[in-house]
Coordinates of C-alpha atoms and ligand atoms in Angstrom, one line a residue:
X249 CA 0.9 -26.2 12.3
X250 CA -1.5 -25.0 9.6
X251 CA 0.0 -22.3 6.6
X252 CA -2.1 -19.5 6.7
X253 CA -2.0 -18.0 2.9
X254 CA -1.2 -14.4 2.5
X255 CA -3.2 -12.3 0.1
X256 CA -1.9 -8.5 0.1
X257 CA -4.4 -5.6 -1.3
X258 CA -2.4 -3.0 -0.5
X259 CA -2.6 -2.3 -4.0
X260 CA -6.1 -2.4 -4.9
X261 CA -8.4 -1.7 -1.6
X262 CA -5.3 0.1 0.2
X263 CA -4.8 2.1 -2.8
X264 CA -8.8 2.6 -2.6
X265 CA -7.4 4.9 0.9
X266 CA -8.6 8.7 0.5
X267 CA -5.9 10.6 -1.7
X268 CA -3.6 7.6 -2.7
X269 CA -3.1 7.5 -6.3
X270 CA 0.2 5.3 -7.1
X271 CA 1.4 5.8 -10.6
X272 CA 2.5 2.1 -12.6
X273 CA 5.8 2.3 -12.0
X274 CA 5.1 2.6 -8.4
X275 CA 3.0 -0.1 -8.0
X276 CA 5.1 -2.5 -9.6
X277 CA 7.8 -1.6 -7.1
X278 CA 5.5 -2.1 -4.5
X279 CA 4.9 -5.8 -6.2
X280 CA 7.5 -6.6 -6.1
X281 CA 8.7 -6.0 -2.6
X282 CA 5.9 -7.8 -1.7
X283 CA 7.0 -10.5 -3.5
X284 CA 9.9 -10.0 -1.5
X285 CA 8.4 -10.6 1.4
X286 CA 7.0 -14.0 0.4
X287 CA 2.6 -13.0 0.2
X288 CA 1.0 -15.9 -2.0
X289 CA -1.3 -13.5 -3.7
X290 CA -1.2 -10.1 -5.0
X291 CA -4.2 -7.7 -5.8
X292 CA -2.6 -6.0 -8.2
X293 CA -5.6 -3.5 -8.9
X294 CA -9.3 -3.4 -10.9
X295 CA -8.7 -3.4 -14.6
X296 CA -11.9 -2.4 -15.2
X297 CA -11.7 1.3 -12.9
X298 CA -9.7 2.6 -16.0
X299 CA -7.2 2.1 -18.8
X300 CA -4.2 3.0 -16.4
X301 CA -5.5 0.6 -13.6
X302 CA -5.6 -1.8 -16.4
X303 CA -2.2 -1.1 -17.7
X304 CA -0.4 -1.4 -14.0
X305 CA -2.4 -5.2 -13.5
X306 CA -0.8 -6.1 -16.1
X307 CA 2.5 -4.5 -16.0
X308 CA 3.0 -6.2 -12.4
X309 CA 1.3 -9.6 -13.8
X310 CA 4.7 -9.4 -16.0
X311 CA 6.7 -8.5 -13.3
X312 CA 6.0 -10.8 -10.8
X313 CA 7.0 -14.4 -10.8
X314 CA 6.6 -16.1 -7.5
X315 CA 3.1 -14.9 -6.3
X316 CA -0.4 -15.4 -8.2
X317 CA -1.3 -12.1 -9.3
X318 CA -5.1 -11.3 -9.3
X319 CA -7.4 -8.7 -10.6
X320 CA -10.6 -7.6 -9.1
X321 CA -14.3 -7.6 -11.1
X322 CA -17.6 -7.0 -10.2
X323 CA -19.8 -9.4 -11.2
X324 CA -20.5 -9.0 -14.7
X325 CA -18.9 -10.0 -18.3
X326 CA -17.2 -7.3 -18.8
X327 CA -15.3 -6.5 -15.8
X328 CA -13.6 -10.3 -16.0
X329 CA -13.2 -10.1 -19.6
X330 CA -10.6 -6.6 -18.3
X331 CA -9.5 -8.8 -15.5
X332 CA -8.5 -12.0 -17.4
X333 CA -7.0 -9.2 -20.2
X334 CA -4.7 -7.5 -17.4
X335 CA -3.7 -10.7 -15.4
X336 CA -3.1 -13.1 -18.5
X337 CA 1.0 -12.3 -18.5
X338 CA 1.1 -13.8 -14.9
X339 CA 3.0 -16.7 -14.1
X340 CA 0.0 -17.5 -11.7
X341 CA -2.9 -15.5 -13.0
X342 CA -6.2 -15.0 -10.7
X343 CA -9.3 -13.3 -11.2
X344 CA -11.5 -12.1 -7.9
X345 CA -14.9 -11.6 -8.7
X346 CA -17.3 -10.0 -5.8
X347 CA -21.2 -9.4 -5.3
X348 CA -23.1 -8.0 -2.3
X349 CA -24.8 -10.5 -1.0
X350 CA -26.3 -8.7 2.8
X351 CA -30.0 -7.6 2.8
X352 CA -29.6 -3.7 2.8
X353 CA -27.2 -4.2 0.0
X354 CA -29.4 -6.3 -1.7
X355 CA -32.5 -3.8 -1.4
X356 CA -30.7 -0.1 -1.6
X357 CA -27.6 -1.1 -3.8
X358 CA -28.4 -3.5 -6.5
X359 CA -32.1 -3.6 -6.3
X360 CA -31.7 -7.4 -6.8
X361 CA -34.0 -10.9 -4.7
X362 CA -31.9 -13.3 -2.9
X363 CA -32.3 -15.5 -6.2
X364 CA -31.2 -12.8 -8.5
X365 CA -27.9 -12.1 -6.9
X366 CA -27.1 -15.7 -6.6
X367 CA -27.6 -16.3 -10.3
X368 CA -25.3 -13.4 -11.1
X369 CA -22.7 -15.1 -8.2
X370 CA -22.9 -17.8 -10.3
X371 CA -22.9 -16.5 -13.6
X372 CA -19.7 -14.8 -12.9
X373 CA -17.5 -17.3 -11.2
X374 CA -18.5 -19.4 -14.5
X375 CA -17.4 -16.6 -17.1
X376 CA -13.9 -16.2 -14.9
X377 CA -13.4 -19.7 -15.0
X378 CA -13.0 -19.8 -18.5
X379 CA -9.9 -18.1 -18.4
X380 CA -8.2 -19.2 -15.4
X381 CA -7.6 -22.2 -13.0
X382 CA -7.8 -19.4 -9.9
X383 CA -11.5 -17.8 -9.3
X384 CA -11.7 -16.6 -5.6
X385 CA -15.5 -15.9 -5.2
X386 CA -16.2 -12.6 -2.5
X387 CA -19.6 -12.5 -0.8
X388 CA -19.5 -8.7 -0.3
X389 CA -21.1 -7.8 3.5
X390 CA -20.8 -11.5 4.2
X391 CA -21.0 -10.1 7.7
X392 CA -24.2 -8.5 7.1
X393 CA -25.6 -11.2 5.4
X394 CA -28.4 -14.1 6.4
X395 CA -26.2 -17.0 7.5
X396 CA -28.4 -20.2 5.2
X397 CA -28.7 -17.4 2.6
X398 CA -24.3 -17.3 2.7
X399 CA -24.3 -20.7 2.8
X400 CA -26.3 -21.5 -0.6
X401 CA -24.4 -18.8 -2.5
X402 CA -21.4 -20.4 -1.1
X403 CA -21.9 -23.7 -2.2
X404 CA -23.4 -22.4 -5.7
X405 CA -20.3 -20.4 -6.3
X406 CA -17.9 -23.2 -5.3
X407 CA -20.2 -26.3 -7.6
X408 CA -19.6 -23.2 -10.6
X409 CA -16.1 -23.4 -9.8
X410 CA -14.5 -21.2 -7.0
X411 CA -11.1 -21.8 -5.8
X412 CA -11.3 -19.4 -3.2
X413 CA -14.2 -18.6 -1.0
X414 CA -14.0 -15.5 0.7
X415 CA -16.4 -13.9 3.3
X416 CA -15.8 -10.0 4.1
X417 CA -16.7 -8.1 7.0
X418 CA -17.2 -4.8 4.5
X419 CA -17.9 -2.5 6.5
X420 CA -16.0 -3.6 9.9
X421 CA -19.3 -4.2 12.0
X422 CA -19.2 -7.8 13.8
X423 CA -17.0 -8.8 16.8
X424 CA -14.2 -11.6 16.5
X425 CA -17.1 -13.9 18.2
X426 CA -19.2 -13.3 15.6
X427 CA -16.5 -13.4 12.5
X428 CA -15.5 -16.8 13.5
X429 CA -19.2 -17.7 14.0
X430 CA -19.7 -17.2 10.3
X431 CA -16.4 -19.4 9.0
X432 CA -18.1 -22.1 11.5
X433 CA -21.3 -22.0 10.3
X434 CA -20.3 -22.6 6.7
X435 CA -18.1 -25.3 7.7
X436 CA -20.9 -26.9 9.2
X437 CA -23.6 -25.8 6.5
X438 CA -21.5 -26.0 2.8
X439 CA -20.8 -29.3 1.5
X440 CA -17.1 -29.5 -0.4
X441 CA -16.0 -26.2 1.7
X442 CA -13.5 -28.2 2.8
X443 CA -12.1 -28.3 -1.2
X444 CA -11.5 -24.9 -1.3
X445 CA -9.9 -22.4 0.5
X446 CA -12.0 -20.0 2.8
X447 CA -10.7 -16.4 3.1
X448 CA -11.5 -13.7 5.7
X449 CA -11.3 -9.7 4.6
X450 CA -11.5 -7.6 7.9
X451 CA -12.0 -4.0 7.8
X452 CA -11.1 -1.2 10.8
X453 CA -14.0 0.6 11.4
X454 CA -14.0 -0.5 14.9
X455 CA -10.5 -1.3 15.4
X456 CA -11.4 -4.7 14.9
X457 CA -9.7 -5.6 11.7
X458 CA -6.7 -7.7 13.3
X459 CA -8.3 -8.8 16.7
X460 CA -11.3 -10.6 13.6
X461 CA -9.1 -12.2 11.0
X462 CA -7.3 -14.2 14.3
X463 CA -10.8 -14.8 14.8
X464 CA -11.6 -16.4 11.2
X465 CA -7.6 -18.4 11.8
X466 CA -9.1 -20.1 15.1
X467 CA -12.7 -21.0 13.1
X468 CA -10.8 -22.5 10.0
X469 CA -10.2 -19.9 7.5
X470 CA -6.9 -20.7 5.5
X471 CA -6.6 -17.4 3.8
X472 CA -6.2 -13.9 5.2
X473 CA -6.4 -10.3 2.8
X474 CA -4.9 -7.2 4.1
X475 CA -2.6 -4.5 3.5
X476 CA 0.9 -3.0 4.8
X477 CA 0.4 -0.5 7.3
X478 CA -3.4 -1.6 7.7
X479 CA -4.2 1.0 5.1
X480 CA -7.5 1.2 3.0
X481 CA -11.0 2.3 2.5
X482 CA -12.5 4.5 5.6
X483 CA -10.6 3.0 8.6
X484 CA -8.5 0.8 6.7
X485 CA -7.9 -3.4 6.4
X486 CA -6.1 -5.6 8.6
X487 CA -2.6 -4.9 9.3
X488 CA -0.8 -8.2 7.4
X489 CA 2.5 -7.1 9.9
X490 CA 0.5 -7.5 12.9
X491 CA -1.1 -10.6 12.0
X492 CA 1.8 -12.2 10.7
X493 CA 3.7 -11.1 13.8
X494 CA 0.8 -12.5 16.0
X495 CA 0.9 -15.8 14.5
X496 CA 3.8 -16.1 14.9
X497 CA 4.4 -14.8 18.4
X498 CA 1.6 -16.6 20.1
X499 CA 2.3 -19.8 17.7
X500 CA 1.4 -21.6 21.2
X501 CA -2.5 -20.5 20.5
X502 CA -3.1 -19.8 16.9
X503 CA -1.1 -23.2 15.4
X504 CA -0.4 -21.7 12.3
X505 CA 2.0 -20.1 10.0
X506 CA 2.7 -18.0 7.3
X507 CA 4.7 -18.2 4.3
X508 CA 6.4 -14.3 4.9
X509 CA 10.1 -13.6 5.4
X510 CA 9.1 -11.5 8.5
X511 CA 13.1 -9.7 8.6
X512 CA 11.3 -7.9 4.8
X513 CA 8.3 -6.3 7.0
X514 CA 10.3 -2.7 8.2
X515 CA 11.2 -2.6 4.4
X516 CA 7.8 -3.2 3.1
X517 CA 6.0 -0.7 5.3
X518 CA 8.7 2.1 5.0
X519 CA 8.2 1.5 1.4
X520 CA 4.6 1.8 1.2
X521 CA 4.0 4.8 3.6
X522 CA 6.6 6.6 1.9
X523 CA 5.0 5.8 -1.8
X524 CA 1.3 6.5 -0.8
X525 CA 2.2 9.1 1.7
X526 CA 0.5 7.8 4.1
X527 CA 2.9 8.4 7.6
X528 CA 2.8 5.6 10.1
X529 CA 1.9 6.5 13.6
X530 CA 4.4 6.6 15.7
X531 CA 2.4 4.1 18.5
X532 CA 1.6 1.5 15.1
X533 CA 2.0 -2.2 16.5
X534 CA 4.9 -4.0 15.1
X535 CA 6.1 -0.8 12.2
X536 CA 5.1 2.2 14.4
X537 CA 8.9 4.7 15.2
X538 CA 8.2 3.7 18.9
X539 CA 7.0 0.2 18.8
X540 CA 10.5 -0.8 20.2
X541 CA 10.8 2.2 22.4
X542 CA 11.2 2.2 25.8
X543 CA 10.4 5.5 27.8
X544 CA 9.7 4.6 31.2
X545 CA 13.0 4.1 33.5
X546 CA 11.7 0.7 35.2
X547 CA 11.2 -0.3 31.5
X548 CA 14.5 0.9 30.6
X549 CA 16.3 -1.0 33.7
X550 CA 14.3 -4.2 32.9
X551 CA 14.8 -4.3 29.3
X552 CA 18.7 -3.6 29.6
X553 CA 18.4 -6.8 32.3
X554 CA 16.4 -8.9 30.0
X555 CA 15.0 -7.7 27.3
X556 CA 11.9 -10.1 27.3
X557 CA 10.6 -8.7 30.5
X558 CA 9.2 -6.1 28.3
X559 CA 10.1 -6.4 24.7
X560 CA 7.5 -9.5 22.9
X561 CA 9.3 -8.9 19.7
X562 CA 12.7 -8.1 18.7
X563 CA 12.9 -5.2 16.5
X564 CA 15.1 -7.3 14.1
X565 CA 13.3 -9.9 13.8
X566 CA 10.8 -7.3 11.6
X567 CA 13.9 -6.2 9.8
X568 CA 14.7 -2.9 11.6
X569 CA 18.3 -2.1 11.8
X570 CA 20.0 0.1 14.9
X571 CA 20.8 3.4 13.0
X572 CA 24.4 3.1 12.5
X573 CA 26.4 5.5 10.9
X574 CA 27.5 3.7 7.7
X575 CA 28.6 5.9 4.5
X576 CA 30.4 9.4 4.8
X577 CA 32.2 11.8 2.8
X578 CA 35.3 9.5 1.7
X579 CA 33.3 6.3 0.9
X580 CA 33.0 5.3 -2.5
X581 CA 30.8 4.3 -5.4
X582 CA 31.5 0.5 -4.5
X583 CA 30.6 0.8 -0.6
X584 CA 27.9 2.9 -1.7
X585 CA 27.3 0.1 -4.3
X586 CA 27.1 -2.5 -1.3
X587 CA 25.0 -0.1 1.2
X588 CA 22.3 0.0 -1.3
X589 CA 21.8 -3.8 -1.7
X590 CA 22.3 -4.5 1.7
X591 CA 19.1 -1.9 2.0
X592 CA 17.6 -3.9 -0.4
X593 CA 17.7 -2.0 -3.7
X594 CA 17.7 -4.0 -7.0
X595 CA 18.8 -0.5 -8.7
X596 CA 19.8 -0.4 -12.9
X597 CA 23.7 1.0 -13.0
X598 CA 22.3 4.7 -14.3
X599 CA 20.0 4.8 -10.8
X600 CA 23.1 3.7 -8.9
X601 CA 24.8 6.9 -10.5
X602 CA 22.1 9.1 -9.9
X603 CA 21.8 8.1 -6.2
X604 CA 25.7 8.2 -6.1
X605 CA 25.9 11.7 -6.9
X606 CA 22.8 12.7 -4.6
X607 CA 25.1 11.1 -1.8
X608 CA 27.9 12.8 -2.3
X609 CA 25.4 16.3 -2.5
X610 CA 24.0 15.0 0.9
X611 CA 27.7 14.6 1.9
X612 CA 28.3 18.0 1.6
X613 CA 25.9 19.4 4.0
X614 CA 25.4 16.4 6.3
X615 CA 27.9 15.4 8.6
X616 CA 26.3 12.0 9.5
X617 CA 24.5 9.7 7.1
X618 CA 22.6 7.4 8.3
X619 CA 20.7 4.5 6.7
X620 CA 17.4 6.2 6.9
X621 CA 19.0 8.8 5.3
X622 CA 20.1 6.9 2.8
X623 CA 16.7 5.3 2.2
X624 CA 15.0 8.9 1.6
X625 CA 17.8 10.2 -0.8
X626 CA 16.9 7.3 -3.2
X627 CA 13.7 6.8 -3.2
X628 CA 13.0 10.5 -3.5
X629 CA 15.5 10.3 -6.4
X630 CA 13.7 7.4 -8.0
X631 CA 10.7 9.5 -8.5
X632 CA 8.2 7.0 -10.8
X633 CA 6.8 9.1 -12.6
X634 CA 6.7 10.5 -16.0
X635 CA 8.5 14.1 -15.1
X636 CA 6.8 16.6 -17.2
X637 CA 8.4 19.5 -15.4
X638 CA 11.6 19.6 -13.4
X639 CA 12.4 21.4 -10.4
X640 CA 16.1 23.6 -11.3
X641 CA 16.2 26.0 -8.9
X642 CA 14.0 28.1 -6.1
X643 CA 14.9 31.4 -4.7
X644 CA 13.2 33.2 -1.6
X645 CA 13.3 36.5 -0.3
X646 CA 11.6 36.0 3.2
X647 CA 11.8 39.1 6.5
X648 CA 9.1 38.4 9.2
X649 CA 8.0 42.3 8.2
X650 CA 7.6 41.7 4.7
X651 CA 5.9 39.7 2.1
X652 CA 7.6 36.4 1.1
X653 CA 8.5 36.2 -2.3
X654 CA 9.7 33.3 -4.5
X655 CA 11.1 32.7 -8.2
X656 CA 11.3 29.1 -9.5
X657 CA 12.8 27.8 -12.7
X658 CA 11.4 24.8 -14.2
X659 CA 12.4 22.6 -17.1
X660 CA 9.8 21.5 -19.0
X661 CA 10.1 17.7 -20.5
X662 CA 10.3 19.2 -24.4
X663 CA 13.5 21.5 -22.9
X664 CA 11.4 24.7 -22.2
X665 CA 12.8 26.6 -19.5
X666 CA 10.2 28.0 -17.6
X667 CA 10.9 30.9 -14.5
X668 CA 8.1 32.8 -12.7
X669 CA 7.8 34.5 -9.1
X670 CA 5.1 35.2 -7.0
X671 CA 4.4 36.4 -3.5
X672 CA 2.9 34.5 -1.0
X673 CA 1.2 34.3 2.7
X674 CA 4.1 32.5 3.6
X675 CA 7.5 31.0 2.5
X676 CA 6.0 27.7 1.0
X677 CA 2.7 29.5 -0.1
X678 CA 5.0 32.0 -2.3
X679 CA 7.0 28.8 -3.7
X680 CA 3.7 27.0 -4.4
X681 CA 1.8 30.1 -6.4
X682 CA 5.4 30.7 -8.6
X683 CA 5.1 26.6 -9.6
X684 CA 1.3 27.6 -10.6
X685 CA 2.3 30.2 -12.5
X686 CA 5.1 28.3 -14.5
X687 CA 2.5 25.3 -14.9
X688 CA -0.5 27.0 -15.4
X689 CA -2.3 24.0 -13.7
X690 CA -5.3 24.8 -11.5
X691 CA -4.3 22.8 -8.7
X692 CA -5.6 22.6 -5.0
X693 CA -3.3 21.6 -1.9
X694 CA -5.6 19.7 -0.2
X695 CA -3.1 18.7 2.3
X696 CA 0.8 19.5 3.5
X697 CA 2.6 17.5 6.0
X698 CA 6.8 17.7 6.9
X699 CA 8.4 15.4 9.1
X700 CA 11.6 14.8 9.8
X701 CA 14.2 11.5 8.2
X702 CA 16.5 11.5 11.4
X703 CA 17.3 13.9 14.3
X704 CA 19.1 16.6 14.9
X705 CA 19.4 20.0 13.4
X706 CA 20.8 18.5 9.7
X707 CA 18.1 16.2 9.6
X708 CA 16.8 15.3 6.0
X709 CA 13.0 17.2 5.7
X710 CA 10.5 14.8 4.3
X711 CA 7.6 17.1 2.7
X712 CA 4.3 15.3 1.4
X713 CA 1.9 17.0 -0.7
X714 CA -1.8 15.9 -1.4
X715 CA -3.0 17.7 -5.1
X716 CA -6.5 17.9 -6.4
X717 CA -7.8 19.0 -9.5
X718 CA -11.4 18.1 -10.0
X719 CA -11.9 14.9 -9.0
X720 CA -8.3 13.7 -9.3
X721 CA -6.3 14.0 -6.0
X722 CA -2.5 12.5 -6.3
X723 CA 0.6 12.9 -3.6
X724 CA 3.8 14.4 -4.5
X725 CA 7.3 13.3 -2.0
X726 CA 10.1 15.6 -1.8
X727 CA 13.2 15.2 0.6
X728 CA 16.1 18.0 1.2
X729 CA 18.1 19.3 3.8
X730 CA 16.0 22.6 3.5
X731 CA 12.4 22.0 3.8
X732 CA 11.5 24.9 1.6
X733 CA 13.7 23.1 -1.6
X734 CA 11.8 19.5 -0.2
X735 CA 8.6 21.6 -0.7
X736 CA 8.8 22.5 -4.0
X737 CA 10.3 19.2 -5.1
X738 CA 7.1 17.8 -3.5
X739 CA 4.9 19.7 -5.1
X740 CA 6.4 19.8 -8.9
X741 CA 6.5 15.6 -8.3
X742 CA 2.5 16.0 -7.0
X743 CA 1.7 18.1 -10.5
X744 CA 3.5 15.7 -12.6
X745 CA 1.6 12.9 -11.3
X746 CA -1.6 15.1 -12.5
X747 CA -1.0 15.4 -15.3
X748 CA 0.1 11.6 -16.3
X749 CA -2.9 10.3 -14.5
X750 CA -5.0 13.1 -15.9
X751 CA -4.5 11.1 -19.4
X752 CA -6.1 7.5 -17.8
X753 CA -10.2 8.6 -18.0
X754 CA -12.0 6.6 -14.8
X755 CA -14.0 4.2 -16.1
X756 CA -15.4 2.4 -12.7
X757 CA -14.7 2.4 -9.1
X758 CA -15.3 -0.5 -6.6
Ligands
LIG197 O1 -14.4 -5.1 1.7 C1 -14.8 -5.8 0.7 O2 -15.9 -6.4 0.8 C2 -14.0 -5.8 -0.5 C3 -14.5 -6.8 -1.6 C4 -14.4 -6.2 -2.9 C5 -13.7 -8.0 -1.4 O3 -13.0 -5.2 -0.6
LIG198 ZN1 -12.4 -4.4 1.4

């Protein structure tokens, strides 16, 4: 069996997904779940996009101790130089530096020859490798690209000292044939490939993304990059859960492993979808609500027999519990205490007393608390971000024959209480033109979605928010038993998140 290294960039190109803007403190929780989980590598971002990215590389590069921690840079002095300054805390630092190396990129993007771009390649891997050991070297378009012409900047980039080879399919275009064609043909073509480690980066555009990284396994690639949840730029990257879980599931045919504690995947996902706001679909392989599910009656009947006639993976084996009923009313701060590690929280003794009193709110107007539940009341309590205004109380005055009306009271962070109303087209249009008001932020609600934590009629409400203002677009989470209140907590969290990020100017993008 062959160990297949994991290399997560859920936080750099799945945070590069329309609308996902995760503040530090998120990112380093992220980090470190995925740490949790056991990845080898983590993206943690591209220092050079802009101070903040910067500042969370580096805050998770201090962070994390048992996976090498690795900036992205384009090709040029500069970028490394901000790489090498935000990774240089790591235990295991890494820098990643890419250049388009595919004909039309060549021509229309960088207006640079075939010997041009390979000097730069070169160039760059050099400059990185004066700070550290780690330089993985990305031929961006590798898919797209002449397969002798790959192979010379291949071998130039690993003689100027790459680590890490690796050979993207950008913009999601070849077939798994064709992938695993290109990890052969450099085998074949690149002397000393077999030195470093060769790397596939698949991305979704044709559903391909998974179904092409197997590809690159079989043709001798020992590195794979994706994110949780598949998320990403366009169509996304490859799903890391449903390649781990096909490795190891058909172990018969791929002969490899991974180094991931596969029971941390439910976790991770829930984690990230509820962070970036990005939902999971319900049909997702392997995290999806129904991915265990079994509708049909013959199903039903031959599951309850044997639950391999139907059932490839067990849904604990991915870490997802039964929802029992665990905590109620009369349970305590020390069986709280326990719930929350056994749900994986690594919580300070203030955020255990936080959460502990947000229980024993949810107590009150919940008869049945379930795990899930659980899960949503602290991480919406653990909001991340720098709270500039506080949500204290919302009032409605709603009659299907007249106008909705709202008042809010906010707190601002210097103490300033702030209370406005305003009337809306509807209940959550009225809440959200009172928060303007109190604000004054010109903000846009570029997108509002509610779903629900558990079933039944006192389910938790799960509101997300997408902001913009200019070219800034952040998401806000807010969770209640009354959608209206988790709508307003949304969007308050959504306009705080503005205006912390609205400090960090954008100095490049990818
Ligand atoms: O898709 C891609 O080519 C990338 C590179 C920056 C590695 O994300
Ligand atoms: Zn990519």
């Amino acid at each position: 069996m062959r160990t297949i290294e994991i290399f997560d960039t859920t936080l750099r190109d799945g945070e590069q997904s329309p609308g996902v803007n995760l503040s530090l403190n998120e990112k380093v929780e992220i980090a470190l779940q995925l740490e949790r989980l056991g990845v080898s590598r983590i993206e943690a971002g591209f220092a050079a996009a802009s101070p903040g990215d910067l500042r969370s590389v580096a805050e998770v590069a201090a962070r994390v101790k048992n996976a090498t921690v690795i900036s992205l840079a384009r090709s040029n002095e500069k970028d490394i130089d901000k790489a090498y300054e935000a990774v240089r805390g790591a235990n295991d630092a890494g820098i990643h530096v890419f250049l388009a190396t595919s004909p039309i990129h060549r021509q229309y993007k960088l207006c640079m020859s075939k010997e041009e771009v390979l000097e730069r390649a070169v160039a760059a891997v050099r400059h990185a490798k004066k700070y550290v050991q780690h330089v993985e070297f990305s031929a961006e378009d590798a898919g797209r690209t002449e397969i002798p012409y790959l192979a010379e900047v291949v071998e130039a980039a690993i003689k100027a000292g790459a680590t890490v080879i690796n050979l993207p399919d950008t913009v999601g275009y070849l077939s798994p044939q064709e992938y695993g064609n290109i990890f052969r043909e450099m085998f074949r073509l690149v002397p000393g490939i077999e030195k470093v480690k060769l790397s596939c980066h698949c991305h979704d555009d044709l559903g391909l993304a998974v179904a092409n990284t197997l590809a690159a396994i079989e043709a001798g690639a020992t590195q794979i990059e994706g994110t949780i949840n598949g998320i990403g730029e366009r169509a996304g990257n490859a799903a890391i859960e449903e390649v781990a879980l096909a490795l190891e599931t058909r172990k018969d045919v791929f002969q490899a492993v991974t180094t991931l504690n596969l029971r941390e995947i439910a976790r991770t996902s829930q984690l990230v979808s509820r962070l970036t706001g990005m939902i999971v679909p319900g049909n997702k392989a392997v995290v999806g609500a129904n991915a265990f599910a079994h509708e049909s009656g013959i199903h039903q009947d031959g599951v309850l027999k044997e639950a391999t006639t139907y059932e490839i993976i067990r849904p604990e084996t991915v870490g997802f519990k039964s929802n029992r009923l665990v905590l109620g009313k009369h349970s305590g701060r020390h069986a709280f205490k326990d719930k929350l590690a056994d749900l994986g929280y690594h919580l300070e003794q203030a955020e255990i007393d936080i959460a502990f009193i947000a229980f024993k709110e949810l107590c009150d107007k919940k008869k049945e608390v379930s795990d899930d539940d659980i899960v949503a009341l602290v991480d919406s309590k653990m909001s991340g971000s720098a709270e500039a205004y506080k949500l204290e109380s919302v009032q409605l005055s709603y009659g299907n024959l007249s106008v909705p009306t709202a008042s809010v009271r906010l707190l601002r962070q210097d103490g300033t209480v702030l209370e406005e109303a305003a009337c809306g087209n509807g209940s959550v249009d009225s809440i959200y033109k009172a928060i303007d008001r109190a604000t004054g932020e010109d903000v846009t609600l570029a997108d509002y979605k509610i779903v629900s934590v558990t079933h039944g009629k006192d389910a938790l409400g799960e509101v997300y928010v997408r902001l913009q203002q200019g070219d800034l677009i952040v998401q806000g989470r807010g969770v209640s038993t009354d959608v209206l209140e988790a709508s307003a907590i949304a969007y308050v969290r959504a306009v705080n998140k503005i205006i912390e990020r609205r400090g960090e100017t954008l100095v490049a993008s990818v």
